[in-house]
C-alpha positions as a printed Julia matrix, in Angstrom:
95×3 Matrix{Float64}:
 16.16  -16.65  -17.18
 13.67  -13.82  -16.53
 14.61  -10.24  -17.26
 15.67   -8.04  -14.28
 12.62   -6.11  -12.95
 10.41   -7.69  -15.58
 11.79   -5.33  -18.31
 13.83   -6.18  -21.32
 17.52   -5.57  -20.57
 17.91   -3.31  -23.61
 14.95   -1.18  -22.49
 16.04   -1.16  -18.91
 19.45    0.21  -19.94
 17.72    3.13  -21.59
 15.23    3.8   -18.84
 17.24    3.41  -15.69
 20.34    5.59  -15.57
 21.83    5.9   -12.08
 24.68    8.22  -11.57
 27.35    6.39   -9.57
 29.6     8.37   -7.37
 32.26    7.7    -4.88
 31.24    8.24   -1.28
 33.78   10.07    0.74
 34.3    10.23    4.52
 31.81   13.07    4.87
 28.95   10.92    3.53
 29.97    7.93    5.6
 30.61    9.74    8.85
 27.1    11.33    8.81
 25.6     8.04   10.08
 24.22    9.2    13.45
 24.92    6.27   15.76
 26.22    2.71   16.0
 22.69    1.3    15.66
 22.37    2.9    12.18
 25.76    1.72   11.17
 25.01   -1.82   12.32
 21.76   -1.75   10.43
 23.53   -0.76    7.23
 26.0    -3.57    7.93
 23.16   -6.06    8.19
 21.78   -4.88    4.91
 25.27   -5.26    3.36
 25.52   -8.77    4.82
 22.05   -9.89    3.86
 21.78   -8.3     0.44
 25.09   -6.94   -0.68
 27.6    -4.32    0.43
 27.05   -2.42   -2.86
 23.36   -2.05   -2.09
 24.09   -0.89    1.44
 26.52    1.73    0.21
 24.18    2.87   -2.58
 21.54    3.56    0.12
 23.81    6.22    1.68
 23.0     9.02   -0.78
 19.24    8.67   -0.85
 19.25    8.2     2.87
 21.15   11.44    3.38
 18.67   13.25    1.15
 15.79   11.94    3.25
 17.66   13.04    6.39
 18.01   16.52    5.0
 14.35   16.61    4.01
 13.51   15.64    7.56
 15.58   18.46    8.88
 18.51   16.35   10.14
 22.16   16.64    9.61
 22.88   12.97   10.31
 21.36    9.77    9.16
 19.36    7.81   11.7
 17.97    4.28   11.4
 14.27    4.78   12.22
 13.55    7.99   10.32
 15.82    7.59    7.31
 17.35    4.17    6.59
 14.18    2.28    7.12
 12.2     4.69    4.91
 14.68    4.45    2.11
 14.86    0.66    2.23
 11.12    0.49    1.62
 11.59    2.66   -1.54
 14.81    1.24   -3.05
 14.65   -2.49   -3.43
 17.6    -4.71   -4.35
 17.32   -6.71   -7.6
 16.43  -10.04   -5.97
 13.57   -8.54   -3.96
 12.28   -6.68   -6.96
 12.35   -9.87   -9.11
 10.56  -11.79   -6.42
  7.81   -9.22   -6.21
  7.32   -9.34   -9.98
  6.94  -13.13  -10.18
């Protein structure tokens, strides 16, 4: 079985440290509209709910950088999904 992301697991554990945190109602409610929420739901259904939830924080950062208080699909979620790939997509790109 190939290593995740083409990197030895031992090395990957040392290189990639992602701080996990619990998302509260404030982060979840900041999704701007039903379209954005539905888009996150589709990501959760297609890839995994964990991946969709993990996109919330970077998406909120992108929204703030873009001068917005709320997350919107076109400006934020779609941008973040091109940057943060799930493990299966990453593996496919490397092989």
